[in-house]
Amino acid sequence: MSRTIARRRALTCAVATVLAVAATLVLVRPAEAMYTTVVAGSSPIAYYRLGEAAGPTMTDSSGNAHHGTYAGGVTLGGAPAITVDTNTSASFDGTGSGTASGIAAPTTAYTLEAWIRPTSGDGTIVGQVGGGRLFLGSGQLALDQTGDVLTGPAVPLGTWSHVAATWDGTNTRLFLDGTQVATTATALTAPSGAGDVYVGSDGVTGFQGDLDEVAYYGTALPAATIADHVVVGTDATAPTITITVPADKQHFVLHGFSPSYSCSDPGGSGIESCTATPAAHDLGPHLFTVQATDRAGNTATKSVAYVVDPYRYGDDVVSRSPIAYYRLDQAVGSTTMTDSSGHGHDGTLMNGAVPGARRSAGISCERRPHPPRSCELTNDPQGWSTHFGGLGYGYVNDVAAPRTAYTLEAWIRRDDHSDGSIVGQGGAGQLYVVNDRLALRQTQDDVVSPGPALPVGDWVHVAATWDGSTTRLYVDGSQVASSSSANKPPSGFATVYVGQGERAPTFRGDIDEVAYYDTAISAHVIGDHWMVGSAYDHPSLTPGNSPFNTAEPTIDTTSPVNNGLYAPAKVPVAAFTCADPDGPGDIASCTATVDGNPIASGDALPDSLGVHTFTVTAVDQSGNTYVHSHTYTVMSFADVYRADSPVAYYRLGDVDEVMADDSGNGRDGEYKNDQESGPIGISGDLDHARRFWGDSGYGFANSIAAAPYQATVEAWANPDDGTRDQSIGGLAGSDELFVAGGLFGYRHLDRVVMADVGPNPGNFRQVVGVWDGVDVLIYVDGVLHGSAPAATGKSSAGGGTFYVGYGHQGPWFAGSLDEVAYYATALSPERVYQHFLADPPPPVAATQGGTGCLVPELRGLRLRTAKTELEWANCSLGTVRTKRAAAWKRGYVLRQSVPADSVRRAGFPVNVTVGR
């Protein structure tokens, strides 16, 4: 048996090692308590574990205090018989014994039991004077019951065996290793008296070998019980744990985890307990751990990592039946404050309340372009917030005030430290900010939080509850104040306001997810709302090559951007990175393909016309994989502009006096006075720019309506003098680009923002002014270079004439302009940059490495325009001859010495003939 036990132990260790790698830890703990519990359950008269560290006392573990005494050749501290026990055994040399006196002999039935490892075939195991004696005789197991002997089979030497004998008043039985091996129905004489109980020797025949776990019962134990003792004593196999839910690294929404698991015992002793950790109630990774213990005391522990992700914020709010729920994510220009509760309490947005101004949502899962990966389980839609500029507000009339309890809840992002009203109802509760603290007006009483100070520029979750007697305030899910004095109930019907109230001025900043309930929702729910709304990607419990690595990698694609628009020869190089919440060292690989072909970061992207698919794959050290795929489109320069639906788009490449609108909207204009078709423009498609001489020349188009809620005006400008104040153009009375003090500027209505950079004479620069309904912003060459608050709300300008080369902010423009456009939307920073990227260089002598002169078409140009055109083409003006010509040809180039599109060396002089 010892070899079998050794093999089992070795196997157990090997299995434990393997399972630990597979997110399972198997531990075998000592079974001492379990075996003793099994024996105690059979109510022994005496129970001698023989595990003392020193004699002479032979301790009775039955609880009956029948302690005995060791004598003679007994050695303590031997190896235990019980497979996973730490309690030691005793060795007897044939002269030693343990004796306990004064124990009344059972007269109707008894059981003698022991674990033995004999070295000789003769010797007493356990018995009682005047009762039964369990012994070995000539190598065979035997019971002497008051003079009558029942003999069983031989017992092996040198290995542990379980032996037992029972007498039930009629039958005597012998058991070896849990199996009945002999029986007789002979009517034996019943024990009597109170003779000594002896272990290892009856004074005549002494046992030679090891004894352990000797027990004496006053009943005849059933065969099944004896067999159970053997199984419990020999079971060295850990229980088996099966976890069905969660699966390895499985994701669940908050409060959506319902475990499923089971425990079984292959060792046969049976499961004593099978328990698991409770379901987690916060976001991020967790271990689900099941612990199983069998009746032999073997314990197994299996752990599986799982992740709790946020639920859809709006779904949970609606499920709690609010009176009204304003998500404040309406489209640009909307004046309806839509109620998402289902109760139809739609309101009205007034004055400077601006929805859809590209203000990010308060809920992190609804932000783009990179919401947390943890939001993917519920696939939250993109959301926005509404900006309140200090004048705007929303309201809905005739809402019944809740009389017994209510909750006010919102997400806010303040522009500054000014006081402001958030949400409330007349005669009921009003949630507001005062002195940077959250406060609630509950009917006639105010409750002001002592802290924390509400930040500026960051999203904060705020809430207040009143349960009929107690008012509580919450900031970011934690209670920050309470009061039991504000207990007068609301009454009647009154207006619900968002961004306005009686206790503070109108709000300045962004507001999102306003909810009004007729119950005092619990602190737990409020905490959940904050936790879900501010969800982020948590690091793993164990990073690296671990089954507990649950943090999935993320991908950031700088270019091409999703749905990006690019012109041929100006598609950016691929630029992408992979990251992981566990740190950069957890990224095992970060690869990409475009149209199925591998590409590295920094490589040129395909620039053929059409749609291209860009895919990045990130793999971490544990094999967690994330694949992100999106598309970009290559189209002509003009189509990049047209894709954003300009109100008017003037390419300025006209050869006559019509300033053609290339938007498709038919808003053609005309050129006036001192201007002409200029050099090849910036688009690379040989379209020309327009040359303005700064002394009355301009282009204009009438009857262009001002964009009411957002606007963008865009141009490419190359003034002759970068320090001269001058107008670039725009919509009269509404939006205008200009140069002042050597810097680019943008005016929307009465608000002006100046860039921190200016023109670069001799080179075109892109300048874009954007009004997003809240701020005015100016971009130069695709990069934001200035911003300032603007008057919010609808534009007051009705529209009128759109000018190119002229305006109210400065004199006539002197230089060249190209690609001027006006939009009724606020171009995003990404789109502004894509417009900038769409500018390919003008064609040069590529055959000479870009250093040659590619002769332009000069005929029909004024002489000074021809000179500029030659300089831009890397050529130079040679000899100028004159020739008498008609009046309308005077000052214009009639001939050139080298044909257009000829390639010459850099700086090559081109001779021209000019009319006089």
mmCIF file with all atom_site columns, C-alpha atoms in Angstrom, residues 359-419:
data_model
loop_
_atom_site.group_PDB
_atom_site.id
_atom_site.type_symbol
_atom_site.label_atom_id
_atom_site.label_alt_id
_atom_site.label_comp_id
_atom_site.label_asym_id
_atom_site.label_entity_id
_atom_site.label_seq_id
_atom_site.pdbx_PDB_ins_code
_atom_site.Cartn_x
_atom_site.Cartn_y
_atom_site.Cartn_z
_atom_site.occupancy
_atom_site.B_iso_or_equiv
_atom_site.pdbx_formal_charge
_atom_site.auth_seq_id
_atom_site.auth_comp_id
_atom_site.auth_asym_id
_atom_site.auth_atom_id
_atom_site.pdbx_PDB_model_num
ATOM 1  C CA . ARG A 1 359 ? -19.189 68.164 -26.705 1.00 0.00 ? 359 ARG A CA 1
ATOM 2  C CA . SER A 1 360 ? -18.199 64.755 -25.416 1.00 0.00 ? 360 SER A CA 1
ATOM 3  C CA . ALA A 1 361 ? -20.688 62.670 -23.468 1.00 0.00 ? 361 ALA A CA 1
ATOM 4  C CA . GLY A 1 362 ? -20.514 62.488 -19.703 1.00 0.00 ? 362 GLY A CA 1
ATOM 5  C CA . ILE A 1 363 ? -20.641 58.698 -20.010 1.00 0.00 ? 363 ILE A CA 1
ATOM 6  C CA . SER A 1 364 ? -17.204 57.325 -20.944 1.00 0.00 ? 364 SER A CA 1
ATOM 7  C CA . CYS A 1 365 ? -18.679 54.431 -22.958 1.00 0.00 ? 365 CYS A CA 1
ATOM 8  C CA . GLU A 1 366 ? -20.412 56.916 -25.263 1.00 0.00 ? 366 GLU A CA 1
ATOM 9  C CA . ARG A 1 367 ? -17.287 58.865 -26.166 1.00 0.00 ? 367 ARG A CA 1
ATOM 10 C CA . ARG A 1 368 ? -15.476 58.514 -29.480 1.00 0.00 ? 368 ARG A CA 1
ATOM 11 C CA . PRO A 1 369 ? -13.142 57.716 -31.091 1.00 0.00 ? 369 PRO A CA 1
ATOM 12 C CA . HIS A 1 370 ? -11.708 55.518 -28.315 1.00 0.00 ? 370 HIS A CA 1
ATOM 13 C CA . PRO A 1 371 ? -14.197 54.409 -25.677 1.00 0.00 ? 371 PRO A CA 1
ATOM 14 C CA . PRO A 1 372 ? -12.914 51.854 -23.179 1.00 0.00 ? 372 PRO A CA 1
ATOM 15 C CA . ARG A 1 373 ? -12.722 48.288 -24.476 1.00 0.00 ? 373 ARG A CA 1
ATOM 16 C CA . SER A 1 374 ? -14.896 47.292 -21.513 1.00 0.00 ? 374 SER A CA 1
ATOM 17 C CA . CYS A 1 375 ? -17.817 49.002 -23.247 1.00 0.00 ? 375 CYS A CA 1
ATOM 18 C CA . GLU A 1 376 ? -17.835 46.594 -26.176 1.00 0.00 ? 376 GLU A CA 1
ATOM 19 C CA . LEU A 1 377 ? -20.029 43.980 -24.496 1.00 0.00 ? 377 LEU A CA 1
ATOM 20 C CA . THR A 1 378 ? -23.011 46.329 -24.635 1.00 0.00 ? 378 THR A CA 1
ATOM 21 C CA . ASN A 1 379 ? -21.843 48.237 -27.721 1.00 0.00 ? 379 ASN A CA 1
ATOM 22 C CA . ASP A 1 380 ? -22.862 51.625 -26.375 1.00 0.00 ? 380 ASP A CA 1
ATOM 23 C CA . PRO A 1 381 ? -23.816 54.150 -29.076 1.00 0.00 ? 381 PRO A CA 1
ATOM 24 C CA . GLN A 1 382 ? -21.972 57.433 -29.444 1.00 0.00 ? 382 GLN A CA 1
ATOM 25 C CA . GLY A 1 383 ? -23.443 60.169 -27.278 1.00 0.00 ? 383 GLY A CA 1
ATOM 26 C CA . TRP A 1 384 ? -23.064 63.902 -26.808 1.00 0.00 ? 384 TRP A CA 1
ATOM 27 C CA . SER A 1 385 ? -23.832 66.442 -24.142 1.00 0.00 ? 385 SER A CA 1
ATOM 28 C CA . THR A 1 386 ? -25.392 69.897 -24.300 1.00 0.00 ? 386 THR A CA 1
ATOM 29 C CA . HIS A 1 387 ? -23.480 73.060 -23.536 1.00 0.00 ? 387 HIS A CA 1
ATOM 30 C CA . PHE A 1 388 ? -25.051 75.776 -21.421 1.00 0.00 ? 388 PHE A CA 1
ATOM 31 C CA . GLY A 1 389 ? -23.284 79.086 -21.905 1.00 0.00 ? 389 GLY A CA 1
ATOM 32 C CA . GLY A 1 390 ? -24.584 81.067 -18.955 1.00 0.00 ? 390 GLY A CA 1
ATOM 33 C CA . LEU A 1 391 ? -27.808 82.158 -20.676 1.00 0.00 ? 391 LEU A CA 1
ATOM 34 C CA . GLY A 1 392 ? -29.269 78.951 -22.020 1.00 0.00 ? 392 GLY A CA 1
ATOM 35 C CA . TYR A 1 393 ? -31.538 76.534 -20.223 1.00 0.00 ? 393 TYR A CA 1
ATOM 36 C CA . GLY A 1 394 ? -34.137 73.861 -20.826 1.00 0.00 ? 394 GLY A CA 1
ATOM 37 C CA . TYR A 1 395 ? -37.596 73.615 -19.337 1.00 0.00 ? 395 TYR A CA 1
ATOM 38 C CA . VAL A 1 396 ? -40.808 71.605 -19.333 1.00 0.00 ? 396 VAL A CA 1
ATOM 39 C CA . ASN A 1 397 ? -44.049 72.865 -17.800 1.00 0.00 ? 397 ASN A CA 1
ATOM 40 C CA . ASP A 1 398 ? -46.731 71.271 -15.626 1.00 0.00 ? 398 ASP A CA 1
ATOM 41 C CA . VAL A 1 399 ? -44.915 68.307 -14.099 1.00 0.00 ? 399 VAL A CA 1
ATOM 42 C CA . ALA A 1 400 ? -46.479 66.893 -10.941 1.00 0.00 ? 400 ALA A CA 1
ATOM 43 C CA . ALA A 1 401 ? -44.041 67.247 -8.045  1.00 0.00 ? 401 ALA A CA 1
ATOM 44 C CA . PRO A 1 402 ? -43.322 64.000 -6.164  1.00 0.00 ? 402 PRO A CA 1
ATOM 45 C CA . ARG A 1 403 ? -44.638 64.402 -2.597  1.00 0.00 ? 403 ARG A CA 1
ATOM 46 C CA . THR A 1 404 ? -43.063 61.511 -0.708  1.00 0.00 ? 404 THR A CA 1
ATOM 47 C CA . ALA A 1 405 ? -39.556 61.107 -2.178  1.00 0.00 ? 405 ALA A CA 1
ATOM 48 C CA . TYR A 1 406 ? -37.433 62.082 -5.172  1.00 0.00 ? 406 TYR A CA 1
ATOM 49 C CA . THR A 1 407 ? -33.959 61.965 -6.726  1.00 0.00 ? 407 THR A CA 1
ATOM 50 C CA . LEU A 1 408 ? -32.221 64.499 -8.948  1.00 0.00 ? 408 LEU A CA 1
ATOM 51 C CA . GLU A 1 409 ? -29.221 63.234 -10.893 1.00 0.00 ? 409 GLU A CA 1
ATOM 52 C CA . ALA A 1 410 ? -26.894 64.590 -13.602 1.00 0.00 ? 410 ALA A CA 1
ATOM 53 C CA . TRP A 1 411 ? -23.392 64.628 -15.052 1.00 0.00 ? 411 TRP A CA 1
ATOM 54 C CA . ILE A 1 412 ? -21.790 68.076 -15.248 1.00 0.00 ? 412 ILE A CA 1
ATOM 55 C CA . ARG A 1 413 ? -18.572 69.588 -16.627 1.00 0.00 ? 413 ARG A CA 1
ATOM 56 C CA . ARG A 1 414 ? -18.096 73.175 -15.517 1.00 0.00 ? 414 ARG A CA 1
ATOM 57 C CA . ASP A 1 415 ? -16.486 75.862 -17.686 1.00 0.00 ? 415 ASP A CA 1
ATOM 58 C CA . ASP A 1 416 ? -15.382 77.938 -14.714 1.00 0.00 ? 416 ASP A CA 1
ATOM 59 C CA . HIS A 1 417 ? -15.839 78.402 -10.966 1.00 0.00 ? 417 HIS A CA 1
ATOM 60 C CA . SER A 1 418 ? -19.080 80.350 -11.203 1.00 0.00 ? 418 SER A CA 1
ATOM 61 C CA . ASP A 1 419 ? -22.211 79.208 -9.342  1.00 0.00 ? 419 ASP A CA 1
#
